[in-house]
Amino acid sequence: MRIATWNVNSIRQRLDHAVRWLGESRPDVVCIQEIKCQTEAFPKEAFEALGYNVSVHGQKGFNGVALLSRLPLEDVTHGLAGDDGDEQARFIEAVVSVKGGVVRVACIYLPNGNPPDTEKYPYKLGFMERLSAFAADRLKLEEPLVLAGDFNVIPEPRDAADPAAWTSDALFLPRTRQAFRSLLNLGFTDALRATSDAGRLFTFWDYQAGAWQRDNGIRIDHLLLSPQAADRLIATGVDKHVRAWEKPSDHVPVWADFSIAA
């Protein structure tokens, strides 16, 4: 089974890219972030034609997440528990049945949090606290669980080409990285780092200042695995070449393969 995540930065602008990449990679489950459309405007038919079941949690013009799966999506949850007043579409969770059990997947578009001296940063930290509470609860089920998405967190200095440029950014502030470590310390494995110590392992390159051409990237798209998922991890990959396509997203797909019969 291949599970992937990709912040497409507008699904309607990147639909051709998404279809092309799905044909190349053929993932079984895909977590998509920043679709930037309402649920009913998501182009489900294009993905259903490729054999995917689709579930969407959209929002007009901003945010929005979606799950694509070759297997039926069951027990779908829209929105992260813990704040009834949160109207931002940043979380969707579902279960897929596999031989011998289930795999649970949560698609996450964690808040950016910038500028840090505004209400946006406390919202980011609050979201991370709610995510940790959700994750701790789900771990009790002892299922293969994958938290996948754009976390807007640079975990370590090696996850940025120029760490000094990010010291005052909400993605790299000490409290952000501490909150991310607290999530990992619940018992999750960072899939990419479990399989590679490679340098310059980036998933995002800004559109500005020639970041892509200079490989001035950061790693902020993650797949975090419960112990039951980590035990079945085979390989991971970053489809960096997608960033070189015409009019690309500033993020690229990240995937992990598991020894689970899909």
mmCIF file with all atom_site columns, N, CA and C in Angstrom, residues 110-116 120-121 124-125 128 150-181 193 202 204 216-220 222:
data_model
loop_
_atom_site.group_PDB
_atom_site.id
_atom_site.type_symbol
_atom_site.label_atom_id
_atom_site.label_alt_id
_atom_site.label_comp_id
_atom_site.label_asym_id
_atom_site.label_entity_id
_atom_site.label_seq_id
_atom_site.pdbx_PDB_ins_code
_atom_site.Cartn_x
_atom_site.Cartn_y
_atom_site.Cartn_z
_atom_site.occupancy
_atom_site.B_iso_or_equiv
_atom_site.pdbx_formal_charge
_atom_site.auth_seq_id
_atom_site.auth_comp_id
_atom_site.auth_asym_id
_atom_site.auth_atom_id
_atom_site.pdbx_PDB_model_num
ATOM 1   N N  . LEU A 1 110 ? -1.903 21.978 8.682  1.00 0.00 ? 110 LEU A N  1
ATOM 2   C CA . LEU A 1 110 ? -1.678 22.708 9.918  1.00 0.00 ? 110 LEU A CA 1
ATOM 3   C C  . LEU A 1 110 ? -1.480 24.190 9.618  1.00 0.00 ? 110 LEU A C  1
ATOM 4   N N  . PRO A 1 111 ? -1.988 25.071 10.481 1.00 0.00 ? 111 PRO A N  1
ATOM 5   C CA . PRO A 1 111 ? -1.871 26.510 10.220 1.00 0.00 ? 111 PRO A CA 1
ATOM 6   C C  . PRO A 1 111 ? -0.421 26.969 10.078 1.00 0.00 ? 111 PRO A C  1
ATOM 7   N N  . ASN A 1 112 ? -0.250 27.992 9.237  1.00 0.00 ? 112 ASN A N  1
ATOM 8   C CA . ASN A 1 112 ? 1.078  28.564 9.033  1.00 0.00 ? 112 ASN A CA 1
ATOM 9   C C  . ASN A 1 112 ? 1.561  29.295 10.279 1.00 0.00 ? 112 ASN A C  1
ATOM 10  N N  . GLY A 1 113 ? 0.732  30.149 10.840 1.00 0.00 ? 113 GLY A N  1
ATOM 11  C CA . GLY A 1 113 ? 1.064  30.824 12.087 1.00 0.00 ? 113 GLY A CA 1
ATOM 12  C C  . GLY A 1 113 ? 1.770  32.155 11.970 1.00 0.00 ? 113 GLY A C  1
ATOM 13  N N  . ASN A 1 114 ? 2.018  32.605 10.753 1.00 0.00 ? 114 ASN A N  1
ATOM 14  C CA . ASN A 1 114 ? 2.682  33.899 10.577 1.00 0.00 ? 114 ASN A CA 1
ATOM 15  C C  . ASN A 1 114 ? 1.675  35.025 10.339 1.00 0.00 ? 114 ASN A C  1
ATOM 16  N N  . PRO A 1 115 ? 1.989  36.239 10.791 1.00 0.00 ? 115 PRO A N  1
ATOM 17  C CA . PRO A 1 115 ? 3.133  36.640 11.621 1.00 0.00 ? 115 PRO A CA 1
ATOM 18  C C  . PRO A 1 115 ? 2.981  36.131 13.057 1.00 0.00 ? 115 PRO A C  1
ATOM 19  N N  . PRO A 1 116 ? 4.073  35.774 13.716 1.00 0.00 ? 116 PRO A N  1
ATOM 20  C CA . PRO A 1 116 ? 3.985  35.181 15.043 1.00 0.00 ? 116 PRO A CA 1
ATOM 21  C C  . PRO A 1 116 ? 3.423  36.106 16.117 1.00 0.00 ? 116 PRO A C  1
ATOM 22  N N  . LYS A 1 120 ? -2.614 34.601 14.789 1.00 0.00 ? 120 LYS A N  1
ATOM 23  C CA . LYS A 1 120 ? -2.405 33.416 13.966 1.00 0.00 ? 120 LYS A CA 1
ATOM 24  C C  . LYS A 1 120 ? -1.479 32.396 14.646 1.00 0.00 ? 120 LYS A C  1
ATOM 25  N N  . TYR A 1 121 ? -0.520 32.889 15.436 1.00 0.00 ? 121 TYR A N  1
ATOM 26  C CA . TYR A 1 121 ? 0.406  31.939 16.065 1.00 0.00 ? 121 TYR A CA 1
ATOM 27  C C  . TYR A 1 121 ? -0.237 31.178 17.226 1.00 0.00 ? 121 TYR A C  1
ATOM 28  N N  . LYS A 1 124 ? -2.163 28.462 15.698 1.00 0.00 ? 124 LYS A N  1
ATOM 29  C CA . LYS A 1 124 ? -1.319 27.347 15.253 1.00 0.00 ? 124 LYS A CA 1
ATOM 30  C C  . LYS A 1 124 ? -0.984 26.429 16.426 1.00 0.00 ? 124 LYS A C  1
ATOM 31  N N  . LEU A 1 125 ? -0.534 27.021 17.536 1.00 0.00 ? 125 LEU A N  1
ATOM 32  C CA . LEU A 1 125 ? -0.169 26.217 18.699 1.00 0.00 ? 125 LEU A CA 1
ATOM 33  C C  . LEU A 1 125 ? -1.378 25.488 19.272 1.00 0.00 ? 125 LEU A C  1
ATOM 34  N N  . MET A 1 128 ? -2.091 22.496 17.133 1.00 0.00 ? 128 MET A N  1
ATOM 35  C CA . MET A 1 128 ? -1.129 21.430 17.397 1.00 0.00 ? 128 MET A CA 1
ATOM 36  C C  . MET A 1 128 ? -1.462 20.711 18.712 1.00 0.00 ? 128 MET A C  1
ATOM 37  N N  . ASP A 1 150 ? 0.605  18.760 5.222  1.00 0.00 ? 150 ASP A N  1
ATOM 38  C CA . ASP A 1 150 ? 1.457  19.934 5.328  1.00 0.00 ? 150 ASP A CA 1
ATOM 39  C C  . ASP A 1 150 ? 1.359  20.415 6.772  1.00 0.00 ? 150 ASP A C  1
ATOM 40  N N  . PHE A 1 151 ? 2.395  20.130 7.556  1.00 0.00 ? 151 PHE A N  1
ATOM 41  C CA . PHE A 1 151 ? 2.400  20.487 8.969  1.00 0.00 ? 151 PHE A CA 1
ATOM 42  C C  . PHE A 1 151 ? 2.892  21.910 9.211  1.00 0.00 ? 151 PHE A C  1
ATOM 43  N N  . ASN A 1 152 ? 3.441  22.556 8.181  1.00 0.00 ? 152 ASN A N  1
ATOM 44  C CA . ASN A 1 152 ? 4.007  23.889 8.359  1.00 0.00 ? 152 ASN A CA 1
ATOM 45  C C  . ASN A 1 152 ? 4.961  23.931 9.548  1.00 0.00 ? 152 ASN A C  1
ATOM 46  N N  . VAL A 1 153 ? 5.770  22.889 9.667  1.00 0.00 ? 153 VAL A N  1
ATOM 47  C CA . VAL A 1 153 ? 6.786  22.785 10.708 1.00 0.00 ? 153 VAL A CA 1
ATOM 48  C C  . VAL A 1 153 ? 8.089  22.317 10.070 1.00 0.00 ? 153 VAL A C  1
ATOM 49  N N  . ILE A 1 154 ? 9.164  23.077 10.315 1.00 0.00 ? 154 ILE A N  1
ATOM 50  C CA . ILE A 1 154 ? 10.520 22.650 9.964  1.00 0.00 ? 154 ILE A CA 1
ATOM 51  C C  . ILE A 1 154 ? 11.084 22.000 11.218 1.00 0.00 ? 154 ILE A C  1
ATOM 52  N N  . PRO A 1 155 ? 11.162 20.664 11.274 1.00 0.00 ? 155 PRO A N  1
ATOM 53  C CA . PRO A 1 155 ? 11.508 20.010 12.538 1.00 0.00 ? 155 PRO A CA 1
ATOM 54  C C  . PRO A 1 155 ? 12.907 20.304 13.063 1.00 0.00 ? 155 PRO A C  1
ATOM 55  N N  . GLU A 1 156 ? 13.898 20.356 12.161 1.00 0.00 ? 156 GLU A N  1
ATOM 56  C CA . GLU A 1 156 ? 15.288 20.492 12.583 1.00 0.00 ? 156 GLU A CA 1
ATOM 57  C C  . GLU A 1 156 ? 16.032 21.411 11.621 1.00 0.00 ? 156 GLU A C  1
ATOM 58  N N  . PRO A 1 157 ? 17.178 21.954 12.038 1.00 0.00 ? 157 PRO A N  1
ATOM 59  C CA . PRO A 1 157 ? 17.959 22.795 11.123 1.00 0.00 ? 157 PRO A CA 1
ATOM 60  C C  . PRO A 1 157 ? 18.289 22.105 9.803  1.00 0.00 ? 157 PRO A C  1
ATOM 61  N N  . ARG A 1 158 ? 18.536 20.818 9.820  1.00 0.00 ? 158 ARG A N  1
ATOM 62  C CA . ARG A 1 158 ? 18.882 20.123 8.571  1.00 0.00 ? 158 ARG A CA 1
ATOM 63  C C  . ARG A 1 158 ? 17.709 20.059 7.596  1.00 0.00 ? 158 ARG A C  1
ATOM 64  N N  . ASP A 1 159 ? 16.509 20.431 8.060  1.00 0.00 ? 159 ASP A N  1
ATOM 65  C CA . ASP A 1 159 ? 15.329 20.422 7.201  1.00 0.00 ? 159 ASP A CA 1
ATOM 66  C C  . ASP A 1 159 ? 15.119 21.744 6.481  1.00 0.00 ? 159 ASP A C  1
ATOM 67  N N  . ALA A 1 160 ? 16.127 22.590 6.496  1.00 0.00 ? 160 ALA A N  1
ATOM 68  C CA . ALA A 1 160 ? 16.096 23.852 5.755  1.00 0.00 ? 160 ALA A CA 1
ATOM 69  C C  . ALA A 1 160 ? 17.443 24.081 5.098  1.00 0.00 ? 160 ALA A C  1
ATOM 70  N N  . ALA A 1 161 ? 17.428 24.566 3.871  1.00 0.00 ? 161 ALA A N  1
ATOM 71  C CA . ALA A 1 161 ? 18.682 24.869 3.188  1.00 0.00 ? 161 ALA A CA 1
ATOM 72  C C  . ALA A 1 161 ? 19.433 25.992 3.893  1.00 0.00 ? 161 ALA A C  1
ATOM 73  N N  . ASP A 1 162 ? 18.673 26.948 4.447  1.00 0.00 ? 162 ASP A N  1
ATOM 74  C CA . ASP A 1 162 ? 19.263 28.094 5.136  1.00 0.00 ? 162 ASP A CA 1
ATOM 75  C C  . ASP A 1 162 ? 18.519 28.290 6.456  1.00 0.00 ? 162 ASP A C  1
ATOM 76  N N  . PRO A 1 163 ? 18.851 27.520 7.491  1.00 0.00 ? 163 PRO A N  1
ATOM 77  C CA . PRO A 1 163 ? 18.114 27.600 8.753  1.00 0.00 ? 163 PRO A CA 1
ATOM 78  C C  . PRO A 1 163 ? 18.073 29.002 9.352  1.00 0.00 ? 163 PRO A C  1
ATOM 79  N N  . ALA A 1 164 ? 19.140 29.768 9.181  1.00 0.00 ? 164 ALA A N  1
ATOM 80  C CA . ALA A 1 164 ? 19.193 31.102 9.773  1.00 0.00 ? 164 ALA A CA 1
ATOM 81  C C  . ALA A 1 164 ? 18.105 32.022 9.225  1.00 0.00 ? 164 ALA A C  1
ATOM 82  N N  . ALA A 1 165 ? 17.669 31.756 8.011  1.00 0.00 ? 165 ALA A N  1
ATOM 83  C CA . ALA A 1 165 ? 16.635 32.596 7.408  1.00 0.00 ? 165 ALA A CA 1
ATOM 84  C C  . ALA A 1 165 ? 15.261 32.365 8.018  1.00 0.00 ? 165 ALA A C  1
ATOM 85  N N  . TRP A 1 166 ? 15.117 31.305 8.823  1.00 0.00 ? 166 TRP A N  1
ATOM 86  C CA . TRP A 1 166 ? 13.813 30.929 9.352  1.00 0.00 ? 166 TRP A CA 1
ATOM 87  C C  . TRP A 1 166 ? 13.700 31.097 10.858 1.00 0.00 ? 166 TRP A C  1
ATOM 88  N N  . THR A 1 167 ? 14.707 31.663 11.498 1.00 0.00 ? 167 THR A N  1
ATOM 89  C CA . THR A 1 167 ? 14.728 31.681 12.959 1.00 0.00 ? 167 THR A CA 1
ATOM 90  C C  . THR A 1 167 ? 13.564 32.456 13.574 1.00 0.00 ? 167 THR A C  1
ATOM 91  N N  . SER A 1 168 ? 13.032 33.439 12.856 1.00 0.00 ? 168 SER A N  1
ATOM 92  C CA . SER A 1 168 ? 11.924 34.240 13.390 1.00 0.00 ? 168 SER A CA 1
ATOM 93  C C  . SER A 1 168 ? 10.589 33.859 12.773 1.00 0.00 ? 168 SER A C  1
ATOM 94  N N  . ASP A 1 169 ? 10.590 32.795 12.008 1.00 0.00 ? 169 ASP A N  1
ATOM 95  C CA . ASP A 1 169 ? 9.377  32.361 11.314 1.00 0.00 ? 169 ASP A CA 1
ATOM 96  C C  . ASP A 1 169 ? 8.608  31.358 12.167 1.00 0.00 ? 169 ASP A C  1
ATOM 97  N N  . ALA A 1 170 ? 7.277  31.416 12.091 1.00 0.00 ? 170 ALA A N  1
ATOM 98  C CA . ALA A 1 170 ? 6.432  30.534 12.893 1.00 0.00 ? 170 ALA A CA 1
ATOM 99  C C  . ALA A 1 170 ? 6.666  29.062 12.586 1.00 0.00 ? 170 ALA A C  1
ATOM 100 N N  . LEU A 1 171 ? 7.201  28.747 11.400 1.00 0.00 ? 171 LEU A N  1
ATOM 101 C CA . LEU A 1 171 ? 7.447  27.357 11.033 1.00 0.00 ? 171 LEU A CA 1
ATOM 102 C C  . LEU A 1 171 ? 8.630  26.755 11.788 1.00 0.00 ? 171 LEU A C  1
ATOM 103 N N  . PHE A 1 172 ? 9.478  27.641 12.359 1.00 0.00 ? 172 PHE A N  1
ATOM 104 C CA . PHE A 1 172 ? 10.746 27.170 12.926 1.00 0.00 ? 172 PHE A CA 1
ATOM 105 C C  . PHE A 1 172 ? 10.993 27.685 14.339 1.00 0.00 ? 172 PHE A C  1
ATOM 106 N N  . LEU A 1 173 ? 10.041 28.398 14.894 1.00 0.00 ? 173 LEU A N  1
ATOM 107 C CA . LEU A 1 173 ? 10.212 28.908 16.246 1.00 0.00 ? 173 LEU A CA 1
ATOM 108 C C  . LEU A 1 173 ? 10.355 27.754 17.242 1.00 0.00 ? 173 LEU A C  1
ATOM 109 N N  . PRO A 1 174 ? 11.074 27.959 18.335 1.00 0.00 ? 174 PRO A N  1
ATOM 110 C CA . PRO A 1 174 ? 11.264 26.885 19.314 1.00 0.00 ? 174 PRO A CA 1
ATOM 111 C C  . PRO A 1 174 ? 9.962  26.262 19.814 1.00 0.00 ? 174 PRO A C  1
ATOM 112 N N  . ARG A 1 175 ? 8.943  27.078 20.054 1.00 0.00 ? 175 ARG A N  1
ATOM 113 C CA . ARG A 1 175 ? 7.676  26.527 20.550 1.00 0.00 ? 175 ARG A CA 1
ATOM 114 C C  . ARG A 1 175 ? 7.009  25.643 19.499 1.00 0.00 ? 175 ARG A C  1
ATOM 115 N N  . THR A 1 176 ? 7.170  25.994 18.227 1.00 0.00 ? 176 THR A N  1
ATOM 116 C CA . THR A 1 176 ? 6.623  25.170 17.148 1.00 0.00 ? 176 THR A CA 1
ATOM 117 C C  . THR A 1 176 ? 7.301  23.811 17.104 1.00 0.00 ? 176 THR A C  1
ATOM 118 N N  . ARG A 1 177 ? 8.613  23.831 17.133 1.00 0.00 ? 177 ARG A N  1
ATOM 119 C CA . ARG A 1 177 ? 9.361  22.570 17.053 1.00 0.00 ? 177 ARG A CA 1
ATOM 120 C C  . ARG A 1 177 ? 9.148  21.728 18.310 1.00 0.00 ? 177 ARG A C  1
ATOM 121 N N  . GLN A 1 178 ? 9.004  22.384 19.448 1.00 0.00 ? 178 GLN A N  1
ATOM 122 C CA . GLN A 1 178 ? 8.726  21.648 20.678 1.00 0.00 ? 178 GLN A CA 1
ATOM 123 C C  . GLN A 1 178 ? 7.369  20.956 20.599 1.00 0.00 ? 178 GLN A C  1
ATOM 124 N N  . ALA A 1 179 ? 6.365  21.663 20.066 1.00 0.00 ? 179 ALA A N  1
ATOM 125 C CA . ALA A 1 179 ? 5.036  21.065 19.933 1.00 0.00 ? 179 ALA A CA 1
ATOM 126 C C  . ALA A 1 179 ? 5.078  19.877 18.974 1.00 0.00 ? 179 ALA A C  1
ATOM 127 N N  . PHE A 1 180 ? 5.885  19.987 17.909 1.00 0.00 ? 180 PHE A N  1
ATOM 128 C CA . PHE A 1 180 ? 6.017  18.881 16.962 1.00 0.00 ? 180 PHE A CA 1
ATOM 129 C C  . PHE A 1 180 ? 6.705  17.690 17.619 1.00 0.00 ? 180 PHE A C  1
ATOM 130 N N  . ARG A 1 181 ? 7.752  17.950 18.396 1.00 0.00 ? 181 ARG A N  1
ATOM 131 C CA . ARG A 1 181 ? 8.431  16.864 19.103 1.00 0.00 ? 181 ARG A CA 1
ATOM 132 C C  . ARG A 1 181 ? 7.501  16.195 20.114 1.00 0.00 ? 181 ARG A C  1
ATOM 133 N N  . ARG A 1 193 ? 12.420 10.438 7.768  1.00 0.00 ? 193 ARG A N  1
ATOM 134 C CA . ARG A 1 193 ? 13.662 10.344 8.524  1.00 0.00 ? 193 ARG A CA 1
ATOM 135 C C  . ARG A 1 193 ? 13.945 8.914  8.991  1.00 0.00 ? 193 ARG A C  1
ATOM 136 N N  . PHE A 1 202 ? 14.039 18.151 0.886  1.00 0.00 ? 202 PHE A N  1
ATOM 137 C CA . PHE A 1 202 ? 13.045 19.203 1.004  1.00 0.00 ? 202 PHE A CA 1
ATOM 138 C C  . PHE A 1 202 ? 11.741 18.824 0.307  1.00 0.00 ? 202 PHE A C  1
ATOM 139 N N  . PHE A 1 204 ? 9.275  21.676 -0.084 1.00 0.00 ? 204 PHE A N  1
ATOM 140 C CA . PHE A 1 204 ? 8.685  22.979 -0.415 1.00 0.00 ? 204 PHE A CA 1
ATOM 141 C C  . PHE A 1 204 ? 9.780  23.925 -0.860 1.00 0.00 ? 204 PHE A C  1
ATOM 142 N N  . ASN A 1 216 ? 16.769 26.154 -2.611 1.00 0.00 ? 216 ASN A N  1
ATOM 143 C CA . ASN A 1 216 ? 16.627 26.753 -1.281 1.00 0.00 ? 216 ASN A CA 1
ATOM 144 C C  . ASN A 1 216 ? 15.268 26.328 -0.716 1.00 0.00 ? 216 ASN A C  1
ATOM 145 N N  . GLY A 1 217 ? 15.219 25.082 -0.241 1.00 0.00 ? 217 GLY A N  1
ATOM 146 C CA . GLY A 1 217 ? 13.944 24.502 0.184  1.00 0.00 ? 217 GLY A CA 1
ATOM 147 C C  . GLY A 1 217 ? 13.871 24.243 1.669  1.00 0.00 ? 217 GLY A C  1
ATOM 148 N N  . ILE A 1 218 ? 12.713 23.744 2.067  1.00 0.00 ? 218 ILE A N  1
ATOM 149 C CA . ILE A 1 218 ? 12.486 23.315 3.444  1.00 0.00 ? 218 ILE A CA 1
ATOM 150 C C  . ILE A 1 218 ? 11.647 22.042 3.422  1.00 0.00 ? 218 ILE A C  1
ATOM 151 N N  . ARG A 1 219 ? 11.685 21.301 4.519  1.00 0.00 ? 219 ARG A N  1
ATOM 152 C CA . ARG A 1 219 ? 10.868 20.087 4.650  1.00 0.00 ? 219 ARG A CA 1
ATOM 153 C C  . ARG A 1 219 ? 9.765  20.363 5.665  1.00 0.00 ? 219 ARG A C  1
ATOM 154 N N  . ILE A 1 220 ? 8.543  20.482 5.165  1.00 0.00 ? 220 ILE A N  1
ATOM 155 C CA . ILE A 1 220 ? 7.398  20.763 6.039  1.00 0.00 ? 220 ILE A CA 1
ATOM 156 C C  . ILE A 1 220 ? 6.221  19.817 5.809  1.00 0.00 ? 220 ILE A C  1
ATOM 157 N N  . HIS A 1 222 ? 4.907  16.035 5.984  1.00 0.00 ? 222 HIS A N  1
ATOM 158 C CA . HIS A 1 222 ? 5.339  14.883 6.762  1.00 0.00 ? 222 HIS A CA 1
ATOM 159 C C  . HIS A 1 222 ? 4.300  13.761 6.758  1.00 0.00 ? 222 HIS A C  1
#
